[in-house]
A tleap script that builds the chain and sets N, CA, C and O, in Angstrom:
source leaprc.protein.ff14SB
mol = sequence {
  NMET ALA LYS ASN THR ALA PRO ALA LEU GLU
  THR ALA LEU ASP ASN LEU GLU THR LEU VAL
  GLU ARG MET GLU SER GLY ASP LEU THR LEU
  GLU GLU SER LEU LYS ALA PHE GLU GLU GLY
  VAL ARG LEU SER ARG GLU CYS GLN GLN ALA
  LEU GLN GLN ALA GLU GLN LYS VAL ARG ILE
  LEU LEU GLU GLN SER VAL GLU ALA GLU PRO
  ALA PRO PHE THR GLY ASP SER ASP GLU CGLN
}
set mol.1.N position { 0.054 -8.273 13.067 }
set mol.1.CA position { -0.710 -8.034 11.860 }
set mol.1.C position { -0.187 -6.817 11.120 }
set mol.1.O position { -0.079 -6.835 9.894 }
set mol.2.N position { 0.142 -5.750 11.861 }
set mol.2.CA position { 0.589 -4.512 11.227 }
set mol.2.C position { 1.966 -4.706 10.624 }
set mol.2.O position { 2.931 -5.009 11.326 }
set mol.3.N position { 2.042 -4.534 9.352 }
set mol.3.CA position { 3.296 -4.683 8.626 }
set mol.3.C position { 3.735 -3.303 8.171 }
set mol.3.O position { 2.926 -2.531 7.655 }
set mol.4.N position { 4.999 -2.990 8.356 }
set mol.4.CA position { 5.496 -1.667 7.986 }
set mol.4.C position { 5.650 -1.591 6.474 }
set mol.4.O position { 6.580 -2.163 5.906 }
set mol.5.N position { 4.718 -0.872 5.817 }
set mol.5.CA position { 4.720 -0.810 4.353 }
set mol.5.C position { 5.494 0.369 3.800 }
set mol.5.O position { 5.755 0.423 2.598 }
set mol.6.N position { 5.874 1.332 4.662 }
set mol.6.CA position { 6.567 2.520 4.163 }
set mol.6.C position { 7.882 2.179 3.470 }
set mol.6.O position { 8.098 2.632 2.346 }
set mol.7.N position { 8.777 1.393 4.096 }
set mol.7.CA position { 10.014 1.054 3.377 }
set mol.7.C position { 9.749 0.268 2.102 }
set mol.7.O position { 10.422 0.485 1.094 }
set mol.8.N position { 8.789 -0.634 2.128 }
set mol.8.CA position { 8.474 -1.414 0.928 }
set mol.8.C position { 7.951 -0.490 -0.179 }
set mol.8.O position { 8.304 -0.646 -1.348 }
set mol.9.N position { 7.113 0.465 0.203 }
set mol.9.CA position { 6.571 1.414 -0.772 }
set mol.9.C position { 7.689 2.270 -1.353 }
set mol.9.O position { 7.770 2.453 -2.568 }
set mol.10.N position { 8.542 2.788 -0.495 }
set mol.10.CA position { 9.645 3.633 -0.974 }
set mol.10.C position { 10.590 2.848 -1.880 }
set mol.10.O position { 11.056 3.365 -2.896 }
set mol.11.N position { 10.867 1.613 -1.516 }
set mol.11.CA position { 11.738 0.776 -2.346 }
set mol.11.C position { 11.099 0.512 -3.696 }
set mol.11.O position { 11.760 0.601 -4.730 }
set mol.12.N position { 9.813 0.188 -3.686 }
set mol.12.CA position { 9.115 -0.069 -4.946 }
set mol.12.C position { 9.091 1.180 -5.822 }
set mol.12.O position { 9.276 1.091 -7.036 }
set mol.13.N position { 8.862 2.348 -5.209 }
set mol.13.CA position { 8.858 3.593 -5.988 }
set mol.13.C position { 10.236 3.887 -6.571 }
set mol.13.O position { 10.351 4.309 -7.722 }
set mol.14.N position { 11.281 3.664 -5.775 }
set mol.14.CA position { 12.645 3.860 -6.273 }
set mol.14.C position { 12.937 2.925 -7.437 }
set mol.14.O position { 13.508 3.337 -8.446 }
set mol.15.N position { 12.539 1.657 -7.290 }
set mol.15.CA position { 12.758 0.682 -8.360 }
set mol.15.C position { 11.981 1.050 -9.612 }
set mol.15.O position { 12.478 0.905 -10.729 }
set mol.16.N position { 10.762 1.525 -9.419 }
set mol.16.CA position { 9.935 1.933 -10.553 }
set mol.16.C position { 10.566 3.121 -11.279 }
set mol.16.O position { 10.593 3.161 -12.509 }
set mol.17.N position { 11.064 4.074 -10.522 }
set mol.17.CA position { 11.720 5.249 -11.125 }
set mol.17.C position { 12.959 4.841 -11.920 }
set mol.17.O position { 13.182 5.340 -13.023 }
set mol.18.N position { 13.760 3.939 -11.363 }
set mol.18.CA position { 14.953 3.457 -12.065 }
set mol.18.C position { 14.564 2.726 -13.346 }
set mol.18.O position { 15.203 2.879 -14.387 }
set mol.19.N position { 13.511 1.936 -13.249 }
set mol.19.CA position { 13.028 1.193 -14.408 }
set mol.19.C position { 12.568 2.131 -15.517 }
set mol.19.O position { 12.878 1.910 -16.687 }
set mol.20.N position { 11.839 3.162 -15.159 }
set mol.20.CA position { 11.363 4.144 -16.140 }
set mol.20.C position { 12.551 4.834 -16.810 }
set mol.20.O position { 12.551 5.032 -18.025 }
set mol.21.N position { 13.554 5.196 -16.026 }
set mol.21.CA position { 14.740 5.840 -16.598 }
set mol.21.C position { 15.433 4.926 -17.601 }
set mol.21.O position { 15.871 5.378 -18.659 }
set mol.22.N position { 15.533 3.637 -17.269 }
set mol.22.CA position { 16.150 2.672 -18.194 }
set mol.22.C position { 15.346 2.577 -19.485 }
set mol.22.O position { 15.912 2.539 -20.577 }
set mol.23.N position { 14.026 2.538 -19.350 }
set mol.23.CA position { 13.184 2.416 -20.529 }
set mol.23.C position { 13.257 3.680 -21.386 }
set mol.23.O position { 13.268 3.603 -22.615 }
set mol.24.N position { 13.307 4.834 -20.738 }
set mol.24.CA position { 13.366 6.097 -21.476 }
set mol.24.C position { 14.706 6.309 -22.165 }
set mol.24.O position { 14.801 7.100 -23.104 }
set mol.25.N position { 15.739 5.615 -21.710 }
set mol.25.CA position { 17.064 5.783 -22.307 }
set mol.25.C position { 17.099 5.290 -23.752 }
set mol.25.O position { 17.906 5.752 -24.558 }
set mol.26.N position { 16.214 4.348 -24.066 }
set mol.26.CA position { 16.174 3.823 -25.433 }
set mol.26.C position { 17.232 2.789 -25.720 }
set mol.26.O position { 17.405 2.388 -26.871 }
set mol.27.N position { 17.946 2.345 -24.704 }
set mol.27.CA position { 19.020 1.375 -24.894 }
set mol.27.C position { 18.567 -0.077 -24.767 }
set mol.27.O position { 19.368 -0.990 -24.972 }
set mol.28.N position { 17.306 -0.304 -24.437 }
set mol.28.CA position { 16.815 -1.658 -24.247 }
set mol.28.C position { 16.304 -2.248 -25.555 }
set mol.28.O position { 15.771 -1.542 -26.410 }
set mol.29.N position { 16.479 -3.545 -25.688 }
set mol.29.CA position { 15.899 -4.233 -26.834 }
set mol.29.C position { 14.392 -4.346 -26.610 }
set mol.29.O position { 13.892 -4.034 -25.529 }
set mol.30.N position { 13.691 -4.783 -27.617 }
set mol.30.CA position { 12.244 -4.962 -27.486 }
set mol.30.C position { 11.936 -5.957 -26.379 }
set mol.30.O position { 11.052 -5.722 -25.555 }
set mol.31.N position { 12.654 -7.057 -26.358 }
set mol.31.CA position { 12.455 -8.085 -25.324 }
set mol.31.C position { 12.710 -7.506 -23.924 }
set mol.31.O position { 11.926 -7.733 -23.003 }
set mol.32.N position { 13.799 -6.766 -23.773 }
set mol.32.CA position { 14.118 -6.147 -22.481 }
set mol.32.C position { 13.067 -5.104 -22.097 }
set mol.32.O position { 12.704 -4.981 -20.927 }
set mol.33.N position { 12.589 -4.364 -23.077 }
set mol.33.CA position { 11.554 -3.363 -22.829 }
set mol.33.C position { 10.260 -4.007 -22.349 }
set mol.33.O position { 9.610 -3.499 -21.435 }
set mol.34.N position { 9.889 -5.118 -22.961 }
set mol.34.CA position { 8.679 -5.827 -22.551 }
set mol.34.C position { 8.814 -6.355 -21.122 }
set mol.34.O position { 7.873 -6.259 -20.333 }
set mol.35.N position { 9.972 -6.908 -20.790 }
set mol.35.CA position { 10.211 -7.397 -19.433 }
set mol.35.C position { 10.190 -6.237 -18.441 }
set mol.35.O position { 9.639 -6.356 -17.346 }
set mol.36.N position { 10.794 -5.117 -18.832 }
set mol.36.CA position { 10.814 -3.946 -17.964 }
set mol.36.C position { 9.403 -3.403 -17.749 }
set mol.36.O position { 9.043 -3.010 -16.640 }
set mol.37.N position { 8.613 -3.386 -18.812 }
set mol.37.CA position { 7.226 -2.926 -18.701 }
set mol.37.C position { 6.437 -3.828 -17.759 }
set mol.37.O position { 5.676 -3.354 -16.916 }
set mol.38.N position { 6.629 -5.120 -17.914 }
set mol.38.CA position { 5.947 -6.087 -17.052 }
set mol.38.C position { 6.332 -5.866 -15.586 }
set mol.38.O position { 5.472 -5.888 -14.705 }
set mol.39.N position { 7.599 -5.656 -15.335 }
set mol.39.CA position { 8.075 -5.376 -13.972 }
set mol.39.C position { 7.492 -4.056 -13.467 }
set mol.39.O position { 7.130 -3.942 -12.296 }
set mol.40.N position { 7.404 -3.072 -14.339 }
set mol.40.CA position { 6.832 -1.781 -13.962 }
set mol.40.C position { 5.373 -1.896 -13.563 }
set mol.40.O position { 4.935 -1.252 -12.610 }
set mol.41.N position { 4.621 -2.708 -14.280 }
set mol.41.CA position { 3.208 -2.934 -13.941 }
set mol.41.C position { 3.123 -3.595 -12.571 }
set mol.41.O position { 2.286 -3.218 -11.751 }
set mol.42.N position { 3.979 -4.572 -12.318 }
set mol.42.CA position { 3.987 -5.260 -11.026 }
set mol.42.C position { 4.317 -4.282 -9.895 }
set mol.42.O position { 3.655 -4.281 -8.857 }
set mol.43.N position { 5.334 -3.460 -10.099 }
set mol.43.CA position { 5.723 -2.483 -9.089 }
set mol.43.C position { 4.621 -1.453 -8.856 }
set mol.43.O position { 4.364 -1.051 -7.721 }
set mol.44.N position { 3.986 -1.038 -9.921 }
set mol.44.CA position { 2.893 -0.076 -9.810 }
set mol.44.C position { 1.748 -0.649 -8.981 }
set mol.44.O position { 1.185 0.041 -8.131 }
set mol.45.N position { 1.412 -1.887 -9.224 }
set mol.45.CA position { 0.344 -2.547 -8.449 }
set mol.45.C position { 0.749 -2.691 -6.984 }
set mol.45.O position { -0.073 -2.517 -6.084 }
set mol.46.N position { 2.014 -3.007 -6.757 }
set mol.46.CA position { 2.525 -3.129 -5.390 }
set mol.46.C position { 2.397 -1.794 -4.647 }
set mol.46.O position { 1.981 -1.758 -3.489 }
set mol.47.N position { 2.757 -0.708 -5.321 }
set mol.47.CA position { 2.645 0.629 -4.728 }
set mol.47.C position { 1.183 0.969 -4.446 }
set mol.47.O position { 0.856 1.494 -3.381 }
set mol.48.N position { 0.326 0.674 -5.385 }
set mol.48.CA position { -1.098 0.963 -5.227 }
set mol.48.C position { -1.674 0.189 -4.046 }
set mol.48.O position { -2.472 0.728 -3.281 }
set mol.49.N position { -1.279 -1.053 -3.897 }
set mol.49.CA position { -1.763 -1.876 -2.787 }
set mol.49.C position { -1.264 -1.307 -1.450 }
set mol.49.O position { -2.029 -1.243 -0.487 }
set mol.50.N position { -0.008 -0.900 -1.382 }
set mol.50.CA position { 0.526 -0.327 -0.148 }
set mol.50.C position { -0.207 0.958 0.223 }
set mol.50.O position { -0.495 1.196 1.396 }
set mol.51.N position { -0.505 1.778 -0.766 }
set mol.51.CA position { -1.243 3.016 -0.504 }
set mol.51.C position { -2.669 2.729 -0.045 }
set mol.51.O position { -3.181 3.412 0.841 }
set mol.52.N position { -3.310 1.733 -0.633 }
set mol.52.CA position { -4.656 1.359 -0.214 }
set mol.52.C position { -4.663 0.842 1.224 }
set mol.52.O position { -5.592 1.127 1.979 }
set mol.53.N position { -3.640 0.090 1.604 }
set mol.53.CA position { -3.534 -0.408 2.975 }
set mol.53.C position { -3.353 0.745 3.953 }
set mol.53.O position { -3.952 0.755 5.029 }
set mol.54.N position { -2.530 1.712 3.580 }
set mol.54.CA position { -2.322 2.876 4.441 }
set mol.54.C position { -3.618 3.671 4.589 }
set mol.54.O position { -3.950 4.122 5.685 }
set mol.55.N position { -4.341 3.842 3.498 }
set mol.55.CA position { -5.617 4.552 3.544 }
set mol.55.C position { -6.610 3.826 4.440 }
set mol.55.O position { -7.343 4.462 5.198 }
set mol.56.N position { -6.639 2.505 4.359 }
set mol.56.CA position { -7.534 1.710 5.189 }
set mol.56.C position { -7.184 1.881 6.664 }
set mol.56.O position { -8.084 1.986 7.497 }
set mol.57.N position { -5.906 1.909 6.999 }
set mol.57.CA position { -5.475 2.099 8.386 }
set mol.57.C position { -5.928 3.453 8.903 }
set mol.57.O position { -6.374 3.567 10.045 }
set mol.58.N position { -5.815 4.483 8.066 }
set mol.58.CA position { -6.250 5.822 8.468 }
set mol.58.C position { -7.751 5.820 8.729 }
set mol.58.O position { -8.209 6.390 9.719 }
set mol.59.N position { -8.512 5.190 7.854 }
set mol.59.CA position { -9.969 5.124 8.041 }
set mol.59.C position { -10.325 4.409 9.341 }
set mol.59.O position { -11.204 4.860 10.076 }
set mol.60.N position { -9.662 3.322 9.622 }
set mol.60.CA position { -9.923 2.571 10.853 }
set mol.60.C position { -9.616 3.434 12.072 }
set mol.60.O position { -10.392 3.467 13.027 }
set mol.61.N position { -8.492 4.126 12.037 }
set mol.61.CA position { -8.121 4.980 13.165 }
set mol.61.C position { -9.126 6.107 13.369 }
set mol.61.O position { -9.460 6.442 14.506 }
set mol.62.N position { -9.600 6.683 12.298 }
set mol.62.CA position { -10.583 7.758 12.414 }
set mol.62.C position { -11.929 7.246 12.917 }
set mol.62.O position { -12.643 7.964 13.618 }
set mol.63.N position { -12.277 6.022 12.569 }
set mol.63.CA position { -13.543 5.451 13.011 }
set mol.63.C position { -13.522 5.087 14.490 }
set mol.63.O position { -14.580 4.974 15.109 }
set mol.64.N position { -12.348 4.902 15.062 }
set mol.64.CA position { -12.249 4.535 16.466 }
set mol.64.C position { -12.709 5.658 17.380 }
set mol.64.O position { -13.174 5.405 18.492 }
set mol.65.N position { -12.585 6.883 16.926 }
set mol.65.CA position { -13.034 8.025 17.705 }
set mol.65.C position { -13.946 8.860 16.829 }
set mol.65.O position { -13.528 9.371 15.790 }
set mol.66.N position { -15.187 8.995 17.250 }
set mol.66.CA position { -16.176 9.734 16.464 }
set mol.66.C position { -15.745 11.184 16.288 }
set mol.66.O position { -16.022 11.790 15.252 }
set mol.67.N position { -15.073 11.747 17.285 }
set mol.67.CA position { -14.680 13.152 17.247 }
set mol.67.C position { -13.357 13.381 16.524 }
set mol.67.O position { -12.968 14.529 16.310 }
set mol.68.N position { -12.669 12.327 16.148 }
set mol.68.CA position { -11.362 12.469 15.517 }
set mol.68.C position { -11.500 13.030 14.109 }
set mol.68.O position { -12.307 12.559 13.307 }
set mol.69.N position { -10.704 14.036 13.833 }
set mol.69.CA position { -10.642 14.616 12.497 }
set mol.69.C position { -9.180 14.837 12.142 }
set mol.69.O position { -8.366 15.134 13.017 }
set mol.70.N position { -8.842 14.697 10.876 }
set mol.70.CA position { -7.463 14.969 10.483 }
set mol.70.C position { -7.100 16.415 10.819 }
set mol.70.O position { -7.906 17.326 10.631 }
set mol.71.N position { -5.895 16.611 11.312 }
set mol.71.CA position { -5.419 17.942 11.658 }
set mol.71.C position { -3.978 18.073 11.189 }
set mol.71.O position { -3.251 17.081 11.131 }
set mol.72.N position { -3.563 19.275 10.856 }
set mol.72.CA position { -2.169 19.462 10.427 }
set mol.72.C position { -1.216 19.172 11.575 }
set mol.72.O position { -1.526 19.431 12.737 }
set mol.73.N position { -0.080 18.643 11.242 }
set mol.73.CA position { 0.948 18.353 12.222 }
set mol.73.C position { 1.622 19.654 12.636 }
set mol.73.O position { 2.111 20.400 11.787 }
set mol.74.N position { 1.649 19.926 13.931 }
set mol.74.CA position { 2.232 21.174 14.417 }
set mol.74.C position { 3.612 20.974 15.017 }
set mol.74.O position { 4.363 21.933 15.192 }
set mol.75.N position { 3.947 19.725 15.334 }
set mol.75.CA position { 5.256 19.458 15.925 }
set mol.75.C position { 5.242 19.523 17.433 }
set mol.75.O position { 6.228 19.162 18.075 }
set mol.76.N position { 4.115 19.987 18.030 }
set mol.76.CA position { 4.007 20.025 19.477 }
set mol.76.C position { 3.884 18.610 20.007 }
set mol.76.O position { 3.189 17.783 19.416 }
set mol.77.N position { 4.544 18.325 21.105 }
set mol.77.CA position { 4.469 16.988 21.678 }
set mol.77.C position { 3.655 16.992 22.957 }
set mol.77.O position { 4.001 16.289 23.906 }
set mol.78.N position { 2.563 17.782 23.006 }
set mol.78.CA position { 1.705 17.868 24.178 }
set mol.78.C position { 0.952 16.568 24.408 }
set mol.78.O position { 0.720 16.190 25.556 }
set mol.79.N position { 0.567 15.877 23.347 }
set mol.79.CA position { -0.212 14.655 23.465 }
set mol.79.C position { 0.713 13.444 23.360 }
set mol.79.O position { 1.302 13.180 22.312 }
set mol.80.N position { 0.822 12.733 24.447 }
set mol.80.CA position { 1.639 11.518 24.415 }
set mol.80.C position { 1.011 10.429 25.176 }
set mol.80.O position { 1.564 9.332 25.255 }
savepdb mol mol.pdb
quit
């Protein structure tokens, strides 16, 4: 069930950034700009969905232990 969304999210963000740069260059025709905008909306929704899934996973993990609270990562590997 668990699907690794991090690479998909990073890829979508990279694609979105490239798309924005192309649109900001001003070299696209109106038709190309509209297609690029449409693709940007799709990528944005994809990123939002991946982030919502990650947030849901965090909530589920925190609910599994009543005493669990987010803590800063210290790099210690005492708990394994």
